[in-house]
PDB file of C-alpha atoms in Angstrom:
ATOM      1  CA  UNK A   1     -32.309 -63.811   0.535  1.00  0.00           C
ATOM      2  CA  UNK A   2     -30.381 -61.269   2.626  1.00  0.00           C
ATOM      3  CA  UNK A   3     -32.967 -58.597   1.841  1.00  0.00           C
ATOM      4  CA  UNK A   4     -35.779 -60.908   2.947  1.00  0.00           C
ATOM      5  CA  UNK A   5     -34.008 -61.742   6.216  1.00  0.00           C
ATOM      6  CA  UNK A   6     -33.296 -58.061   6.800  1.00  0.00           C
ATOM      7  CA  UNK A   7     -36.942 -57.196   6.166  1.00  0.00           C
ATOM      8  CA  UNK A   8     -38.161 -59.949   8.525  1.00  0.00           C
ATOM      9  CA  UNK A   9     -35.721 -58.825  11.223  1.00  0.00           C
ATOM     10  CA  UNK A  10     -36.835 -55.190  10.898  1.00  0.00           C
ATOM     11  CA  UNK A  11     -40.498 -56.189  11.035  1.00  0.00           C
ATOM     12  CA  UNK A  12     -39.961 -58.281  14.168  1.00  0.00           C
ATOM     13  CA  UNK A  13     -38.075 -55.465  15.927  1.00  0.00           C
ATOM     14  CA  UNK A  14     -40.734 -52.894  15.057  1.00  0.00           C
ATOM     15  CA  UNK A  15     -43.523 -55.160  16.251  1.00  0.00           C
ATOM     16  CA  UNK A  16     -41.909 -55.429  19.701  1.00  0.00           C
ATOM     17  CA  UNK A  17     -42.775 -51.961  20.891  1.00  0.00           C
ATOM     18  CA  UNK A  18     -45.224 -50.102  23.075  1.00  0.00           C
ATOM     19  CA  UNK A  19     -46.175 -46.494  23.574  1.00  0.00           C
ATOM     20  CA  UNK A  20     -45.360 -44.763  26.853  1.00  0.00           C
ATOM     21  CA  UNK A  21     -47.464 -41.677  27.616  1.00  0.00           C
ATOM     22  CA  UNK A  22     -46.688 -39.274  30.453  1.00  0.00           C
ATOM     23  CA  UNK A  23     -48.803 -36.293  31.404  1.00  0.00           C
ATOM     24  CA  UNK A  24     -47.615 -32.958  32.734  1.00  0.00           C
ATOM     25  CA  UNK A  25     -50.661 -31.681  34.633  1.00  0.00           C
ATOM     26  CA  UNK A  26     -51.382 -29.079  37.290  1.00  0.00           C
ATOM     27  CA  UNK A  27     -54.219 -29.423  39.790  1.00  0.00           C
ATOM     28  CA  UNK A  28     -55.153 -25.792  39.339  1.00  0.00           C
ATOM     29  CA  UNK A  29     -58.383 -25.559  41.316  1.00  0.00           C
ATOM     30  CA  UNK A  30     -60.952 -27.545  43.288  1.00  0.00           C
ATOM     31  CA  UNK A  31     -64.516 -26.297  43.282  1.00  0.00           C
ATOM     32  CA  UNK A  32     -66.619 -27.130  46.349  1.00  0.00           C
ATOM     33  CA  UNK A  33     -70.023 -25.978  47.607  1.00  0.00           C
ATOM     34  CA  UNK A  34     -70.095 -22.223  48.273  1.00  0.00           C
ATOM     35  CA  UNK A  35     -70.126 -22.317  52.080  1.00  0.00           C
ATOM     36  CA  UNK A  36     -67.391 -24.969  52.441  1.00  0.00           C
ATOM     37  CA  UNK A  37     -64.514 -22.593  53.188  1.00  0.00           C
ATOM     38  CA  UNK A  38     -66.378 -20.990  56.089  1.00  0.00           C
ATOM     39  CA  UNK A  39     -67.533 -24.345  57.491  1.00  0.00           C
ATOM     40  CA  UNK A  40     -64.563 -26.610  56.759  1.00  0.00           C
ATOM     41  CA  UNK A  41     -61.558 -24.333  56.414  1.00  0.00           C
ATOM     42  CA  UNK A  42     -59.237 -23.361  53.614  1.00  0.00           C
ATOM     43  CA  UNK A  43     -58.260 -26.214  51.289  1.00  0.00           C
ATOM     44  CA  UNK A  44     -54.678 -27.224  50.539  1.00  0.00           C
ATOM     45  CA  UNK A  45     -53.528 -28.278  47.050  1.00  0.00           C
ATOM     46  CA  UNK A  46     -50.054 -29.509  46.202  1.00  0.00           C
ATOM     47  CA  UNK A  47     -48.072 -31.548  43.680  1.00  0.00           C
ATOM     48  CA  UNK A  48     -45.282 -33.963  44.599  1.00  0.00           C
ATOM     49  CA  UNK A  49     -43.307 -36.900  43.216  1.00  0.00           C
ATOM     50  CA  UNK A  50     -43.145 -40.363  44.734  1.00  0.00           C
ATOM     51  CA  UNK A  51     -41.347 -43.327  43.129  1.00  0.00           C
ATOM     52  CA  UNK A  52     -40.954 -41.395  39.843  1.00  0.00           C
ATOM     53  CA  UNK A  53     -44.710 -40.748  39.746  1.00  0.00           C
ATOM     54  CA  UNK A  54     -46.208 -37.259  39.909  1.00  0.00           C
ATOM     55  CA  UNK A  55     -49.105 -37.001  42.349  1.00  0.00           C
ATOM     56  CA  UNK A  56     -51.649 -34.264  42.980  1.00  0.00           C
ATOM     57  CA  UNK A  57     -53.166 -33.856  46.436  1.00  0.00           C
ATOM     58  CA  UNK A  58     -56.142 -31.925  47.758  1.00  0.00           C
ATOM     59  CA  UNK A  59     -57.108 -31.698  51.412  1.00  0.00           C
ATOM     60  CA  UNK A  60     -59.768 -30.017  53.507  1.00  0.00           C
ATOM     61  CA  UNK A  61     -61.120 -30.926  56.944  1.00  0.00           C
ATOM     62  CA  UNK A  62     -63.371 -33.664  55.467  1.00  0.00           C
ATOM     63  CA  UNK A  63     -61.220 -35.495  52.916  1.00  0.00           C
ATOM     64  CA  UNK A  64     -57.717 -35.903  51.569  1.00  0.00           C
ATOM     65  CA  UNK A  65     -57.466 -37.165  47.995  1.00  0.00           C
ATOM     66  CA  UNK A  66     -54.294 -37.985  46.099  1.00  0.00           C
ATOM     67  CA  UNK A  67     -54.531 -38.385  42.306  1.00  0.00           C
ATOM     68  CA  UNK A  68     -52.216 -39.869  39.717  1.00  0.00           C
ATOM     69  CA  UNK A  69     -53.017 -39.797  36.016  1.00  0.00           C
ATOM     70  CA  UNK A  70     -51.887 -42.802  34.046  1.00  0.00           C
ATOM     71  CA  UNK A  71     -52.329 -43.486  30.355  1.00  0.00           C
ATOM     72  CA  UNK A  72     -55.971 -44.576  30.566  1.00  0.00           C
ATOM     73  CA  UNK A  73     -57.432 -43.445  33.893  1.00  0.00           C
ATOM     74  CA  UNK A  74     -57.147 -41.334  37.013  1.00  0.00           C
ATOM     75  CA  UNK A  75     -56.140 -43.381  40.056  1.00  0.00           C
ATOM     76  CA  UNK A  76     -56.659 -42.000  43.537  1.00  0.00           C
ATOM     77  CA  UNK A  77     -56.611 -42.630  47.256  1.00  0.00           C
ATOM     78  CA  UNK A  78     -59.572 -41.019  49.026  1.00  0.00           C
ATOM     79  CA  UNK A  79     -59.177 -40.578  52.771  1.00  0.00           C
ATOM     80  CA  UNK A  80     -62.213 -39.946  54.964  1.00  0.00           C
ATOM     81  CA  UNK A  81     -61.086 -37.575  57.733  1.00  0.00           C
ATOM     82  CA  UNK A  82     -64.524 -37.357  59.369  1.00  0.00           C
ATOM     83  CA  UNK A  83     -66.097 -39.271  62.242  1.00  0.00           C
ATOM     84  CA  UNK A  84     -68.847 -40.519  59.896  1.00  0.00           C
ATOM     85  CA  UNK A  85     -68.943 -42.941  56.993  1.00  0.00           C
ATOM     86  CA  UNK A  86     -68.993 -41.293  53.585  1.00  0.00           C
ATOM     87  CA  UNK A  87     -70.344 -42.596  50.275  1.00  0.00           C
ATOM     88  CA  UNK A  88     -69.225 -42.080  46.696  1.00  0.00           C
ATOM     89  CA  UNK A  89     -72.248 -42.295  44.327  1.00  0.00           C
ATOM     90  CA  UNK A  90     -70.384 -43.418  41.196  1.00  0.00           C
ATOM     91  CA  UNK A  91     -73.289 -42.875  38.812  1.00  0.00           C
ATOM     92  CA  UNK A  92     -73.025 -39.143  39.549  1.00  0.00           C
ATOM     93  CA  UNK A  93     -69.249 -38.959  38.983  1.00  0.00           C
ATOM     94  CA  UNK A  94     -67.802 -37.821  35.648  1.00  0.00           C
ATOM     95  CA  UNK A  95     -64.687 -36.809  33.775  1.00  0.00           C
ATOM     96  CA  UNK A  96     -65.030 -33.658  31.688  1.00  0.00           C
ATOM     97  CA  UNK A  97     -62.582 -33.708  28.776  1.00  0.00           C
ATOM     98  CA  UNK A  98     -60.586 -30.777  27.457  1.00  0.00           C
ATOM     99  CA  UNK A  99     -63.296 -30.288  24.826  1.00  0.00           C
ATOM    100  CA  UNK A 100     -65.951 -29.842  27.549  1.00  0.00           C
ATOM    101  CA  UNK A 101     -67.634 -33.226  26.984  1.00  0.00           C
ATOM    102  CA  UNK A 102     -68.883 -34.816  30.207  1.00  0.00           C
ATOM    103  CA  UNK A 103     -68.235 -38.560  30.294  1.00  0.00           C
ATOM    104  CA  UNK A 104     -69.700 -41.209  32.562  1.00  0.00           C
ATOM    105  CA  UNK A 105     -67.019 -43.152  34.455  1.00  0.00           C
ATOM    106  CA  UNK A 106     -66.509 -46.591  35.887  1.00  0.00           C
ATOM    107  CA  UNK A 107     -64.407 -47.359  38.932  1.00  0.00           C
ATOM    108  CA  UNK A 108     -62.404 -50.403  39.997  1.00  0.00           C
ATOM    109  CA  UNK A 109     -64.297 -53.675  40.125  1.00  0.00           C
ATOM    110  CA  UNK A 110     -66.697 -52.817  37.285  1.00  0.00           C
ATOM    111  CA  UNK A 111     -66.360 -55.141  34.297  1.00  0.00           C
ATOM    112  CA  UNK A 112     -65.980 -53.400  30.957  1.00  0.00           C
ATOM    113  CA  UNK A 113     -69.007 -55.259  29.608  1.00  0.00           C
ATOM    114  CA  UNK A 114     -71.065 -53.685  32.449  1.00  0.00           C
ATOM    115  CA  UNK A 115     -69.829 -50.132  31.817  1.00  0.00           C
ATOM    116  CA  UNK A 116     -73.335 -48.769  31.080  1.00  0.00           C
ATOM    117  CA  UNK A 117     -75.045 -50.444  34.078  1.00  0.00           C
ATOM    118  CA  UNK A 118     -75.760 -48.638  37.375  1.00  0.00           C
ATOM    119  CA  UNK A 119     -72.924 -48.765  39.913  1.00  0.00           C
ATOM    120  CA  UNK A 120     -73.420 -49.181  43.644  1.00  0.00           C
ATOM    121  CA  UNK A 121     -71.955 -46.436  45.832  1.00  0.00           C
ATOM    122  CA  UNK A 122     -68.754 -47.156  47.749  1.00  0.00           C
ATOM    123  CA  UNK A 123     -68.750 -46.634  51.502  1.00  0.00           C
ATOM    124  CA  UNK A 124     -65.618 -45.386  53.217  1.00  0.00           C
ATOM    125  CA  UNK A 125     -65.706 -45.826  56.989  1.00  0.00           C
ATOM    126  CA  UNK A 126     -64.699 -43.006  59.318  1.00  0.00           C
ATOM    127  CA  UNK A 127     -60.972 -42.271  59.459  1.00  0.00           C
ATOM    128  CA  UNK A 128     -60.175 -44.773  56.704  1.00  0.00           C
ATOM    129  CA  UNK A 129     -59.288 -44.671  53.014  1.00  0.00           C
ATOM    130  CA  UNK A 130     -60.032 -46.317  49.671  1.00  0.00           C
ATOM    131  CA  UNK A 131     -57.881 -46.798  46.588  1.00  0.00           C
ATOM    132  CA  UNK A 132     -59.898 -46.505  43.374  1.00  0.00           C
ATOM    133  CA  UNK A 133     -59.821 -45.280  39.800  1.00  0.00           C
ATOM    134  CA  UNK A 134     -61.937 -43.393  37.283  1.00  0.00           C
ATOM    135  CA  UNK A 135     -62.037 -44.420  33.636  1.00  0.00           C
ATOM    136  CA  UNK A 136     -64.328 -42.707  31.089  1.00  0.00           C
ATOM    137  CA  UNK A 137     -66.700 -45.269  29.540  1.00  0.00           C
ATOM    138  CA  UNK A 138     -66.517 -43.416  26.206  1.00  0.00           C
ATOM    139  CA  UNK A 139     -62.858 -44.493  26.000  1.00  0.00           C
ATOM    140  CA  UNK A 140     -63.652 -48.223  26.403  1.00  0.00           C
ATOM    141  CA  UNK A 141     -64.435 -50.262  23.299  1.00  0.00           C
ATOM    142  CA  UNK A 142     -64.431 -53.883  22.181  1.00  0.00           C
ATOM    143  CA  UNK A 143     -62.892 -55.228  19.005  1.00  0.00           C
ATOM    144  CA  UNK A 144     -63.588 -58.815  18.010  1.00  0.00           C
ATOM    145  CA  UNK A 145     -59.980 -59.366  16.969  1.00  0.00           C
ATOM    146  CA  UNK A 146     -58.210 -57.324  19.673  1.00  0.00           C
ATOM    147  CA  UNK A 147     -60.553 -57.611  22.665  1.00  0.00           C
ATOM    148  CA  UNK A 148     -61.160 -54.730  25.080  1.00  0.00           C
ATOM    149  CA  UNK A 149     -59.305 -51.518  24.305  1.00  0.00           C
ATOM    150  CA  UNK A 150     -59.059 -48.282  26.273  1.00  0.00           C
ATOM    151  CA  UNK A 151     -58.173 -45.022  24.531  1.00  0.00           C
ATOM    152  CA  UNK A 152     -55.741 -42.610  26.221  1.00  0.00           C
ATOM    153  CA  UNK A 153     -57.208 -40.485  29.016  1.00  0.00           C
ATOM    154  CA  UNK A 154     -55.681 -37.281  27.641  1.00  0.00           C
ATOM    155  CA  UNK A 155     -54.395 -36.519  24.134  1.00  0.00           C
ATOM    156  CA  UNK A 156     -52.122 -33.883  22.612  1.00  0.00           C
ATOM    157  CA  UNK A 157     -55.279 -32.024  21.530  1.00  0.00           C
ATOM    158  CA  UNK A 158     -55.925 -31.380  25.252  1.00  0.00           C
ATOM    159  CA  UNK A 159     -52.665 -29.431  25.779  1.00  0.00           C
ATOM    160  CA  UNK A 160     -53.561 -26.022  27.212  1.00  0.00           C
ATOM    161  CA  UNK A 161     -57.066 -27.221  28.090  1.00  0.00           C
ATOM    162  CA  UNK A 162     -58.542 -28.208  31.447  1.00  0.00           C
ATOM    163  CA  UNK A 163     -59.603 -31.777  32.207  1.00  0.00           C
ATOM    164  CA  UNK A 164     -61.958 -32.042  35.176  1.00  0.00           C
ATOM    165  CA  UNK A 165     -62.976 -34.786  37.597  1.00  0.00           C
ATOM    166  CA  UNK A 166     -66.415 -34.484  39.198  1.00  0.00           C
ATOM    167  CA  UNK A 167     -66.471 -36.582  42.366  1.00  0.00           C
ATOM    168  CA  UNK A 168     -69.618 -36.374  44.501  1.00  0.00           C
ATOM    169  CA  UNK A 169     -69.159 -37.308  48.147  1.00  0.00           C
ATOM    170  CA  UNK A 170     -72.132 -37.985  50.401  1.00  0.00           C
ATOM    171  CA  UNK A 171     -71.663 -37.078  54.054  1.00  0.00           C
ATOM    172  CA  UNK A 172     -74.575 -37.498  56.489  1.00  0.00           C
ATOM    173  CA  UNK A 173     -77.046 -37.757  53.602  1.00  0.00           C
ATOM    174  CA  UNK A 174     -75.826 -34.557  51.905  1.00  0.00           C
ATOM    175  CA  UNK A 175     -74.052 -34.811  48.545  1.00  0.00           C
ATOM    176  CA  UNK A 176     -71.072 -32.473  48.215  1.00  0.00           C
ATOM    177  CA  UNK A 177     -69.736 -32.149  44.679  1.00  0.00           C
ATOM    178  CA  UNK A 178     -65.992 -31.757  44.377  1.00  0.00           C
ATOM    179  CA  UNK A 179     -64.814 -30.615  40.940  1.00  0.00           C
ATOM    180  CA  UNK A 180     -61.060 -31.116  40.455  1.00  0.00           C
ATOM    181  CA  UNK A 181     -59.593 -29.065  37.593  1.00  0.00           C
ATOM    182  CA  UNK A 182     -56.369 -30.293  35.988  1.00  0.00           C
ATOM    183  CA  UNK A 183     -54.607 -28.033  33.493  1.00  0.00           C
ATOM    184  CA  UNK A 184     -52.911 -30.069  30.754  1.00  0.00           C
ATOM    185  CA  UNK A 185     -49.424 -28.584  30.313  1.00  0.00           C
ATOM    186  CA  UNK A 186     -48.008 -31.305  28.064  1.00  0.00           C
ATOM    187  CA  UNK A 187     -48.512 -34.855  26.797  1.00  0.00           C
ATOM    188  CA  UNK A 188     -45.238 -36.708  26.329  1.00  0.00           C
ATOM    189  CA  UNK A 189     -45.442 -39.678  23.945  1.00  0.00           C
ATOM    190  CA  UNK A 190     -42.492 -42.028  23.638  1.00  0.00           C
ATOM    191  CA  UNK A 191     -42.261 -45.191  21.542  1.00  0.00           C
ATOM    192  CA  UNK A 192     -40.459 -47.911  23.551  1.00  0.00           C
ATOM    193  CA  UNK A 193     -38.799 -50.942  21.937  1.00  0.00           C
ATOM    194  CA  UNK A 194     -37.763 -54.195  23.548  1.00  0.00           C
TER     195      UNK A 194
END
């Protein structure tokens, strides 16, 4: 009887856990159209911590974007520094994994069941900002018994590789592709019990 109770107790403790994943990344480079530096000045890239969260920021004279990478998606705040509205054509955005595979993304407000449908562009008014996210649709799946599941954004296999975010931004009818390159330094996996 004691062995059975011990086994049940152990099973209940082990079932009350979750996995915490933290990423050690570096925003190593941002690729922009060739003539951007001459027209819009030298870009600024830096990494900082805020509320125990590591953030990666890029800024030029048109936009400022601040990224965080959580377990399943990139979250960001995109600030429009121009005197014109800008658009983000989501169907042209992508995440390129460490293995080089380009993956379609969804952003906030898109239901998982609609992940393959066209997405309307977001408009960001002049001198304003938008909080959003990017989640690769290849990482989203449905299980009849578990419901919707999202695989980790980055895995240990990506250590040493570069994960990229392609974010097209339309300004005055011209699409400017920003390609953000994140070097994966480490993936820290910790099993948490409660």
